[in-house]
N, CA, C and O atoms as a printed pandas DataFrame, in Angstrom:
     atom_number atom_name residue_name chain_id  residue_number  x_coord  y_coord  z_coord
0              1         N          UNK        A               1    3.268   21.862    0.163
1              2        CA          UNK        A               1    4.727   20.873    0.124
2              3         C          UNK        A               1    3.952   19.833   -0.612
3              4         O          UNK        A               1    2.827   19.395   -0.370
4              5         N          UNK        A               2    4.967   19.470   -1.761
5              6        CA          UNK        A               2    4.730   18.047   -2.577
6              7         C          UNK        A               2    4.909   16.716   -1.916
7              8         O          UNK        A               2    5.703   16.557   -0.989
8              9         N          UNK        A               3    4.180   15.789   -2.394
9             10        CA          UNK        A               3    4.592   14.083   -1.853
10            11         C          UNK        A               3    5.898   13.828   -1.831
11            12         O          UNK        A               3    6.453   13.058   -1.048
12            13         N          UNK        A               4    6.423   14.480   -2.704
13            14        CA          UNK        A               4    8.035   14.060   -3.196
14            15         C          UNK        A               4    9.147   14.728   -2.377
15            16         O          UNK        A               4   10.305   14.320   -2.285
16            17         N          UNK        A               5    8.663   15.729   -1.843
17            18        CA          UNK        A               5    9.914   16.149   -0.860
18            19         C          UNK        A               5    9.472   15.549    0.560
19            20         O          UNK        A               5   10.175   15.775    1.545
20            21         N          UNK        A               6    8.494   14.909    0.643
21            22        CA          UNK        A               6    7.914   14.286    2.100
22            23         C          UNK        A               6    9.403   13.371    2.471
23            24         O          UNK        A               6    9.933   12.578    1.693
24            25         N          UNK        A               7    9.771   13.632    3.511
25            26        CA          UNK        A               7   10.950   12.757    4.199
26            27         C          UNK        A               7   10.360   11.513    4.502
27            28         O          UNK        A               7    9.176   11.275    4.738
28            29         N          UNK        A               8   11.637   10.499    4.457
29            30        CA          UNK        A               8   10.734    8.941    4.616
30            31         C          UNK        A               8    9.613    8.769    5.534
31            32         O          UNK        A               8    8.537    8.273    5.200
32            33         N          UNK        A               9    9.874    9.156    6.598
33            34        CA          UNK        A               9    8.938    8.858    8.255
34            35         C          UNK        A               9    7.585    9.959    7.624
35            36         O          UNK        A               9    6.443    9.507    7.712
36            37         N          UNK        A              10    7.733   11.027    7.157
37            38        CA          UNK        A              10    6.573   11.705    6.554
38            39         C          UNK        A              10    5.793   11.038    5.790
39            40         O          UNK        A              10    4.564   11.094    5.837
40            41         N          UNK        A              11    6.499   10.308    4.975
41            42        CA          UNK        A              11    5.645    9.746    3.770
42            43         C          UNK        A              11    5.154    8.438    4.156
43            44         O          UNK        A              11    4.161    8.041    3.545
44            45         N          UNK        A              12    5.732    7.572    5.191
45            46        CA          UNK        A              12    5.621    6.513    5.535
46            47         C          UNK        A              12    4.136    6.561    6.971
47            48         O          UNK        A              12    3.303    5.707    7.273
48            49         N          UNK        A              13    4.358    7.750    7.441
49            50        CA          UNK        A              13    3.253    8.304    8.118
50            51         C          UNK        A              13    1.645    8.569    7.594
51            52         O          UNK        A              13    0.700    8.921    8.300
52            53         N          UNK        A              14    1.643    8.348    6.450
53            54        CA          UNK        A              14    0.530    8.628    5.473
54            55         C          UNK        A              14   -0.634    7.491    5.385
55            56         O          UNK        A              14   -1.831    7.604    5.117
56            57         N          UNK        A              15    0.258    6.213    5.752
57            58        CA          UNK        A              15    0.257    4.971    5.489
58            59         C          UNK        A              15   -0.830    4.825    6.873
59            60         O          UNK        A              15   -0.389    5.010    8.007
60            61         N          UNK        A              16   -2.272    4.478    6.632
61            62        CA          UNK        A              16   -3.426    4.329    7.710
62            63         C          UNK        A              16   -3.241    2.517    8.034
63            64         O          UNK        A              16   -4.195    1.895    8.503
64            65         N          UNK        A              17   -2.315    2.034    7.813
65            66        CA          UNK        A              17   -2.438    0.607    8.308
66            67         C          UNK        A              17   -3.431   -0.317    8.328
67            68         O          UNK        A              17   -3.349   -1.247    9.130
68            69         N          UNK        A              18   -4.600   -0.206    7.391
69            70        CA          UNK        A              18   -5.478   -0.590    7.075
70            71         C          UNK        A              18   -5.301   -1.833    6.949
71            72         O          UNK        A              18   -6.082   -2.609    7.500
72            73         N          UNK        A              19   -4.112   -2.345    6.108
73            74        CA          UNK        A              19   -3.153   -3.656    5.720
74            75         C          UNK        A              19   -4.582   -4.218    4.195
75            76         O          UNK        A              19   -4.424   -5.398    3.881
76            77         N          UNK        A              20   -5.132   -3.880    3.824
77            78        CA          UNK        A              20   -5.484   -4.181    2.801
78            79         C          UNK        A              20   -4.451   -4.391    1.543
79            80         O          UNK        A              20   -4.539   -5.397    0.839
80            81         N          UNK        A              21   -3.512   -3.423    1.317
81            82        CA          UNK        A              21   -2.999   -3.763    0.477
82            83         C          UNK        A              21   -1.721   -4.654    0.418
83            84         O          UNK        A              21   -0.749   -4.618   -0.336
84            85         N          UNK        A              22   -2.073   -5.533    1.554
85            86        CA          UNK        A              22   -1.202   -6.766    1.711
86            87         C          UNK        A              22   -2.392   -7.738    1.435
87            88         O          UNK        A              22   -2.258   -8.805    2.034
88            89         N          UNK        A              23   -3.325   -7.655    0.810
89            90        CA          UNK        A              23   -3.843   -9.269    0.484
90            91         C          UNK        A              23   -3.515   -9.414   -0.963
91            92         O          UNK        A              23   -3.157   -8.533   -1.745
92            93         N          UNK        A              24   -3.716  -10.779   -1.192
93            94        CA          UNK        A              24   -3.553  -11.139   -2.711
94            95         C          UNK        A              24   -4.758  -10.398   -3.247
95            96         O          UNK        A              24   -5.841  -10.236   -2.686
96            97         N          UNK        A              25   -4.372   -9.982   -4.424
97            98        CA          UNK        A              25   -5.169   -9.472   -5.518
98            99         C          UNK        A              25   -4.848   -9.632   -6.981
99           100         O          UNK        A              25   -3.632   -9.630   -7.170
100          101         N          UNK        A              26   -5.673   -9.789   -8.230
101          102        CA          UNK        A              26   -5.552   -9.890   -9.388
102          103         C          UNK        A              26   -6.444   -8.998  -10.380
103          104         O          UNK        A              26   -7.369   -8.375   -9.858
104          105         N          UNK        A              27   -6.289   -8.904  -11.483
105          106        CA          UNK        A              27   -6.498   -8.111  -12.479
106          107         C          UNK        A              27   -7.672   -9.220  -13.142
107          108         O          UNK        A              27   -7.203  -10.338  -13.354
108          109         N          UNK        A              28   -8.934   -9.063  -13.442
109          110        CA          UNK        A              28   -9.721   -9.901  -14.439
110          111         C          UNK        A              28   -9.094   -9.262  -15.929
111          112         O          UNK        A              28   -8.193   -8.463  -16.182
112          113         N          UNK        A              29  -10.112  -10.090  -16.807
113          114        CA          UNK        A              29   -9.865  -10.173  -18.523
114          115         C          UNK        A              29  -10.557   -8.443  -18.618
115          116         O          UNK        A              29  -10.188   -7.794  -19.597
116          117         N          UNK        A              30  -11.519   -7.755  -17.624
117          118        CA          UNK        A              30  -11.742   -6.697  -17.853
118          119         C          UNK        A              30  -11.039   -5.566  -17.434
119          120         O          UNK        A              30  -11.519   -4.494  -17.801
120          121         N          UNK        A              31  -10.003   -5.533  -16.744
121          122        CA          UNK        A              31   -9.514   -4.842  -15.913
122          123         C          UNK        A              31   -9.347   -4.147  -14.386
123          124         O          UNK        A              31   -8.742   -3.208  -13.869
124          125         N          UNK        A              32  -10.269   -5.214  -14.006
125          126        CA          UNK        A              32  -10.722   -4.729  -12.705
126          127         C          UNK        A              32   -9.980   -5.579  -11.724
127          128         O          UNK        A              32   -9.674   -6.766  -11.842
128          129         N          UNK        A              33   -9.707   -4.618  -10.566
129          130        CA          UNK        A              33   -8.769   -5.530   -9.156
130          131         C          UNK        A              33   -9.689   -6.195   -8.563
131          132         O          UNK        A              33  -10.788   -5.687   -8.341
132          133         N          UNK        A              34   -9.397   -7.379   -8.230
133          134        CA          UNK        A              34  -10.135   -8.166   -7.440
134          135         C          UNK        A              34   -9.115   -8.556   -6.353
135          136         O          UNK        A              34   -7.921   -8.810   -6.509
136          137         N          UNK        A              35   -9.946   -8.550   -5.050
137          138        CA          UNK        A              35   -8.723   -8.752   -4.163
138          139         C          UNK        A              35   -9.358  -10.018   -3.745
139          140         O          UNK        A              35  -10.516  -10.259   -4.086
140          141         N          UNK        A              36   -8.665  -10.850   -3.018
141          142        CA          UNK        A              36   -8.665  -12.279   -2.233
142          143         C          UNK        A              36   -9.133  -12.055   -0.901
143          144         O          UNK        A              36   -9.472  -10.934   -0.521
144          145         N          UNK        A              37   -9.166  -13.022   -0.210
145          146        CA          UNK        A              37   -9.459  -13.414    1.454
146          147         C          UNK        A              37   -8.646  -13.694    1.542
147          148         O          UNK        A              37   -8.797  -14.586    2.376
148          149         N          UNK        A              38   -6.866  -13.647    1.138
149          150        CA          UNK        A              38   -5.853  -14.349    1.674
150          151         C          UNK        A              38   -4.778  -13.234    1.678
151          152         O          UNK        A              38   -4.065  -12.805    0.770
152          153         N          UNK        A              39   -4.889  -12.884    3.048
153          154        CA          UNK        A              39   -3.241  -12.087    3.341
154          155         C          UNK        A              39   -2.154  -12.480    3.271
155          156         O          UNK        A              39   -1.931  -13.684    3.399
156          157         N          UNK        A              40   -1.217  -11.635    3.059
157          158        CA          UNK        A              40    0.370  -11.886    3.041
158          159         C          UNK        A              40    0.827  -12.909    4.461
159          160         O          UNK        A              40    0.295  -12.690    5.550
160          161         N          UNK        A              41    1.481  -13.614    4.352
161          162        CA          UNK        A              41    1.817  -14.756    5.567
162          163         C          UNK        A              41    2.023  -13.659    6.462
163          164         O          UNK        A              41    1.398  -13.722    7.520
164          165         N          UNK        A              42    2.862  -12.529    6.247
165          166        CA          UNK        A              42    3.178  -11.770    7.264
166          167         C          UNK        A              42    2.817  -10.522    8.123
167          168         O          UNK        A              42    3.434   -9.817    8.922
168          169         N          UNK        A              43    1.402  -10.551    7.558
169          170        CA          UNK        A              43    0.444   -9.675    8.004
170          171         C          UNK        A              43   -0.249  -10.593    9.278
171          172         O          UNK        A              43   -0.638  -11.759    9.227
172          173         N          UNK        A              44   -0.260   -9.797   10.253
173          174        CA          UNK        A              44   -1.173  -10.022   11.630
174          175         C          UNK        A              44   -2.335   -9.367   11.033
175          176         O          UNK        A              44   -2.419   -8.165   10.782
176          177         N          UNK        A              45   -3.609  -10.648   10.736
177          178        CA          UNK        A              45   -4.830   -9.687   10.595
178          179         C          UNK        A              45   -5.754   -9.332   11.766
179          180         O          UNK        A              45   -6.973   -9.264   11.602
180          181         N          UNK        A              46   -5.305   -9.158   12.672
181          182        CA          UNK        A              46   -6.098   -8.789   13.970
182          183         C          UNK        A              46   -5.705   -7.375   14.178
183          184         O          UNK        A              46   -6.519   -6.520   14.525
184          185         N          UNK        A              47   -4.344   -7.115   13.945
185          186        CA          UNK        A              47   -3.804   -5.868   14.043
186          187         C          UNK        A              47   -3.428   -5.049   13.121
187          188         O          UNK        A              47   -3.008   -3.893   13.184
188          189         N          UNK        A              48   -3.664   -5.931   12.037
189          190        CA          UNK        A              48   -3.523   -5.263   10.828
190          191         C          UNK        A              48   -1.871   -4.871   10.318
191          192         O          UNK        A              48   -1.493   -4.409    9.241
192          193         N          UNK        A              49   -1.303   -5.145   11.197
193          194        CA          UNK        A              49    0.472   -4.726   11.374
194          195         C          UNK        A              49    1.324   -5.810   10.727
195          196         O          UNK        A              49    0.972   -6.946   11.044
196          197         N          UNK        A              50    2.213   -5.742   10.015
197          198        CA          UNK        A              50    3.359   -6.583    9.307
198          199         C          UNK        A              50    3.996   -6.814   10.818
199          200         O          UNK        A              50    4.346   -6.199   11.826
200          201         N          UNK        A              51    3.910   -7.946   10.335
201          202        CA          UNK        A              51    5.029   -8.733   11.695
202          203         C          UNK        A              51    6.660   -8.507   11.455
203          204         O          UNK        A              51    7.588   -8.306   12.238
204          205         N          UNK        A              52    6.584   -8.624   10.114
205          206        CA          UNK        A              52    8.286   -7.972    9.583
206          207         C          UNK        A              52    8.540   -6.718    8.971
207          208         O          UNK        A              52    9.252   -6.570    7.978
208          209         N          UNK        A              53    7.990   -5.885    9.537
209          210        CA          UNK        A              53    7.882   -4.443    9.082
210          211         C          UNK        A              53    8.941   -3.907    8.583
211          212         O          UNK        A              53    9.044   -3.563    7.406
212          213         N          UNK        A              54    9.911   -3.780    9.543
213          214        CA          UNK        A              54   11.382   -3.065    8.985
214          215         C          UNK        A              54   12.250   -3.839    7.952
215          216         O          UNK        A              54   13.152   -3.410    7.232
216          217         N          UNK        A              55   11.766   -5.026    8.064
217          218        CA          UNK        A              55   12.624   -6.108    6.883
218          219         C          UNK        A              55   11.816   -6.426    5.620
219          220         O          UNK        A              55   12.325   -7.306    4.926
220          221         N          UNK        A              56   10.760   -5.945    5.207
221          222        CA          UNK        A              56    9.484   -6.353    4.799
222          223         C          UNK        A              56   10.200   -6.651    3.391
223          224         O          UNK        A              56   10.110   -7.780    2.907
224          225         N          UNK        A              57   10.897   -5.651    2.752
225          226        CA          UNK        A              57   11.111   -5.640    1.586
226          227         C          UNK        A              57   12.272   -6.615    1.268
227          228         O          UNK        A              57   12.459   -6.914    0.089
228          229         N          UNK        A              58   12.858   -6.997    1.983
229          230        CA          UNK        A              58   14.150   -7.809    1.942
230          231         C          UNK        A              58   13.704   -9.156    2.038
231          232         O          UNK        A              58   14.140  -10.053    1.317
232          233         N          UNK        A              59   12.846   -9.308    2.913
233          234        CA          UNK        A              59   12.329  -10.728    3.425
234          235         C          UNK        A              59   10.761  -11.617    2.372
235          236         O          UNK        A              59   10.580  -12.809    2.124
236          237         N          UNK        A              60    9.755  -10.140    1.932
237          238        CA          UNK        A              60    9.011  -10.874    1.051
238          239         C          UNK        A              60    8.994  -10.029   -0.314
239          240         O          UNK        A              60    8.720   -8.844   -0.504
240          241         N          UNK        A              61    9.331  -10.914   -1.081
241          242        CA          UNK        A              61    9.668  -10.316   -2.711
242          243         C          UNK        A              61    8.390   -9.195   -3.329
243          244         O          UNK        A              61    8.479   -8.272   -4.138
244          245         N          UNK        A              62    7.214   -9.734   -2.560
245          246        CA          UNK        A              62    5.781   -9.267   -3.408
246          247         C          UNK        A              62    5.369   -8.133   -2.747
247          248         O          UNK        A              62    4.392   -7.492   -3.134
248          249         N          UNK        A              63    6.188   -7.749   -1.548
249          250        CA          UNK        A              63    5.784   -6.390   -0.874
250          251         C          UNK        A              63    6.718   -5.326   -1.736
251          252         O          UNK        A              63    7.785   -5.633   -2.267
252          253         N          UNK        A              64    6.035   -3.864   -1.775
253          254        CA          UNK        A              64    6.052   -3.174   -2.724
254          255         C          UNK        A              64    6.458   -2.030   -2.203
255          256         O          UNK        A              64    5.849   -1.738   -1.174
256          257         N          UNK        A              65    7.524   -1.038   -2.648
257          258        CA          UNK        A              65    7.822   -0.013   -1.704
258          259         C          UNK        A              65    6.900    1.105   -2.654
259          260         O          UNK        A              65    6.976    1.308   -3.866
260          261         N          UNK        A              66    6.056    1.708   -1.689
261          262        CA          UNK        A              66    5.114    2.650   -2.389
262          263         C          UNK        A              66    6.057    4.379   -2.673
263          264         O          UNK        A              66    6.703    4.990   -1.822
264          265         N          UNK        A              67    5.856    4.718   -3.898
265          266        CA          UNK        A              67    6.652    5.894   -4.005
266          267         C          UNK        A              67    5.359    6.789   -4.440
267          268         O          UNK        A              67    4.245    6.316   -4.662
268          269         N          UNK        A              68    5.681    8.055   -4.514
269          270        CA          UNK        A              68    4.318    9.153   -5.076
270          271         C          UNK        A              68    4.520    8.876   -6.611
271          272         O          UNK        A              68    3.974    9.809   -7.201
272          273         N          UNK        A              69    4.861    8.330   -7.168
273          274        CA          UNK        A              69    4.959    7.964   -8.741
274          275         C          UNK        A              69    4.325    6.660   -8.961
275          276         O          UNK        A              69    3.926    6.408  -10.097
276          277         N          UNK        A              70    4.187    5.843   -8.071
277          278        CA          UNK        A              70    3.680    4.485   -7.958
278          279         C          UNK        A              70    2.365    4.815   -7.896
279          280         O          UNK        A              70    1.482    4.547   -8.711
280          281         N          UNK        A              71    2.275    5.558   -6.629
281          282        CA          UNK        A              71    0.612    5.598   -6.224
282          283         C          UNK        A              71   -0.123    6.332   -7.088
283          284         O          UNK        A              71   -1.352    6.270   -7.040
284          285         N          UNK        A              72    0.636    7.262   -8.150
285          286        CA          UNK        A              72   -0.214    7.945   -8.997
286          287         C          UNK        A              72   -0.657    6.667   -9.902
287          288         O          UNK        A              72   -1.867    6.604  -10.118
288          289         N          UNK        A              73    0.031    5.794  -10.378
289          290        CA          UNK        A              73   -0.141    4.671  -11.537
290          291         C          UNK        A              73   -0.801    3.404  -10.920
291          292         O          UNK        A              73   -1.167    2.596  -11.773
292          293         N          UNK        A              74   -1.025    3.066   -9.676
293          294        CA          UNK        A              74   -1.495    1.847   -9.278
294          295         C          UNK        A              74   -2.813    2.187   -9.233
295          296         O          UNK        A              74   -3.209    3.324   -8.979
296          297         N          UNK        A              75   -3.554    1.187   -9.485
297          298        CA          UNK        A              75   -4.989    0.713   -9.846
298          299         C          UNK        A              75   -5.646   -0.033   -8.871
299          300         O          UNK        A              75   -6.871   -0.140   -8.917
300          301         N          UNK        A              76   -5.016   -0.539   -8.033
301          302        CA          UNK        A              76   -5.205   -1.582   -6.685
302          303         C          UNK        A              76   -5.116   -0.809   -5.300
303          304         O          UNK        A              76   -5.703   -1.402   -4.395
304          305         N          UNK        A              77   -4.576    0.254   -4.978
305          306        CA          UNK        A              77   -4.915    1.271   -4.295
306          307         C          UNK        A              77   -6.336    1.425   -3.543
307          308         O          UNK        A              77   -7.046    1.850   -4.455
308          309         N          UNK        A              78   -6.914    1.351   -2.732
309          310        CA          UNK        A              78   -8.788    1.766   -2.213
310          311         C          UNK        A              78   -8.210    3.111   -2.302
311          312         O          UNK        A              78   -7.049    3.495   -2.436
312          313         N          UNK        A              79   -9.424    3.774   -2.181
313          314        CA          UNK        A              79   -9.566    5.311   -2.287
314          315         C          UNK        A              79   -9.775    5.671   -0.988
315          316         O          UNK        A              79   -9.980    6.882   -0.908
316          317         N          UNK        A              80   -9.810    5.037    0.188
317          318        CA          UNK        A              80   -9.830    5.148    1.239
318          319         C          UNK        A              80   -7.802    4.989    1.722
319          320         O          UNK        A              80   -7.471    5.274    2.873
320          321         N          UNK        A              81   -6.950    4.625    0.907
321          322        CA          UNK        A              81   -5.810    4.358    1.348
322          323         C          UNK        A              81   -5.186    5.965    1.706
323          324         O          UNK        A              81   -5.359    6.820    0.838
324          325         N          UNK        A              82   -4.547    6.309    2.841
325          326        CA          UNK        A              82   -3.621    7.230    2.960
326          327         C          UNK        A              82   -2.888    7.816    2.007
327          328         O          UNK        A              82   -2.899    9.043    1.913
328          329         N          UNK        A              83   -2.268    7.168    1.300
329          330        CA          UNK        A              83   -1.364    7.289    0.287
330          331         C          UNK        A              83   -2.542    8.362   -0.766
331          332         O          UNK        A              83   -2.475    9.582   -0.915
332          333         N          UNK        A              84   -3.621    7.333   -1.406
333          334        CA          UNK        A              84   -4.007    8.038   -2.476
334          335         C          UNK        A              84   -4.834    8.870   -2.044
335          336         O          UNK        A              84   -5.570    9.341   -2.911
336          337         N          UNK        A              85   -5.022    9.319   -0.741
337          338        CA          UNK        A              85   -5.907   10.406   -0.478
338          339         C          UNK        A              85   -5.178   11.861    0.008
339          340         O          UNK        A              85   -5.828   12.880    0.242
340          341         N          UNK        A              86   -3.788   11.768    0.109
341          342        CA          UNK        A              86   -3.005   12.436    0.125
342          343         C          UNK        A              86   -2.387   13.110   -1.189
343          344         O          UNK        A              86   -2.129   14.296   -1.392
344          345         N          UNK        A              87   -2.239   12.072   -1.963
345          346        CA          UNK        A              87   -2.395   12.457   -3.669
346          347         C          UNK        A              87   -3.186   13.213   -3.911
347          348         O          UNK        A              87   -2.942   14.387   -4.190
348          349         N          UNK        A              88   -4.458   12.639   -3.852
349          350        CA          UNK        A              88   -5.881   13.689   -4.378
350          351         C          UNK        A              88   -5.903   14.954   -3.871
351          352         O          UNK        A              88   -6.559   15.825   -4.444
352          353         N          UNK        A              89   -4.990   15.290   -2.414
353          354        CA          UNK        A              89   -5.431   16.348   -1.418
354          355         C          UNK        A              89   -4.384   17.338   -2.311
355          356         O          UNK        A              89   -4.482   18.564   -2.350
356          357         N          UNK        A              90   -3.045   16.289   -3.239
357          358        CA          UNK        A              90   -2.133   17.366   -3.996
358          359         C          UNK        A              90   -2.664   17.999   -4.827
359          360         O          UNK        A              90   -2.409   19.202   -4.775
360          361         N          UNK        A              91   -3.445   17.620   -5.748
361          362        CA          UNK        A              91   -3.872   17.841   -7.142
362          363         C          UNK        A              91   -4.666   18.871   -7.369
363          364         O          UNK        A              91   -5.057   19.109   -8.512
């Protein structure tokens, strides 16, 4: 089954809710992605859960809805990300 054919629930189920993608990050002049220690204000750093999960895309402009196409191209998702792992298993 290709990732593109996953239902919304199946796709979201790949997220391991580590919260790492919810920390500020930037790309340096060498193209390296550097994470800061500053989490999104809506991330509960203890539970690693979003406090506004159901409305996160409406409320938080920085929150990005991940798709299989995006996951293939994003350099800042860590290799232990559930989406990245599923993508590498598919290839």
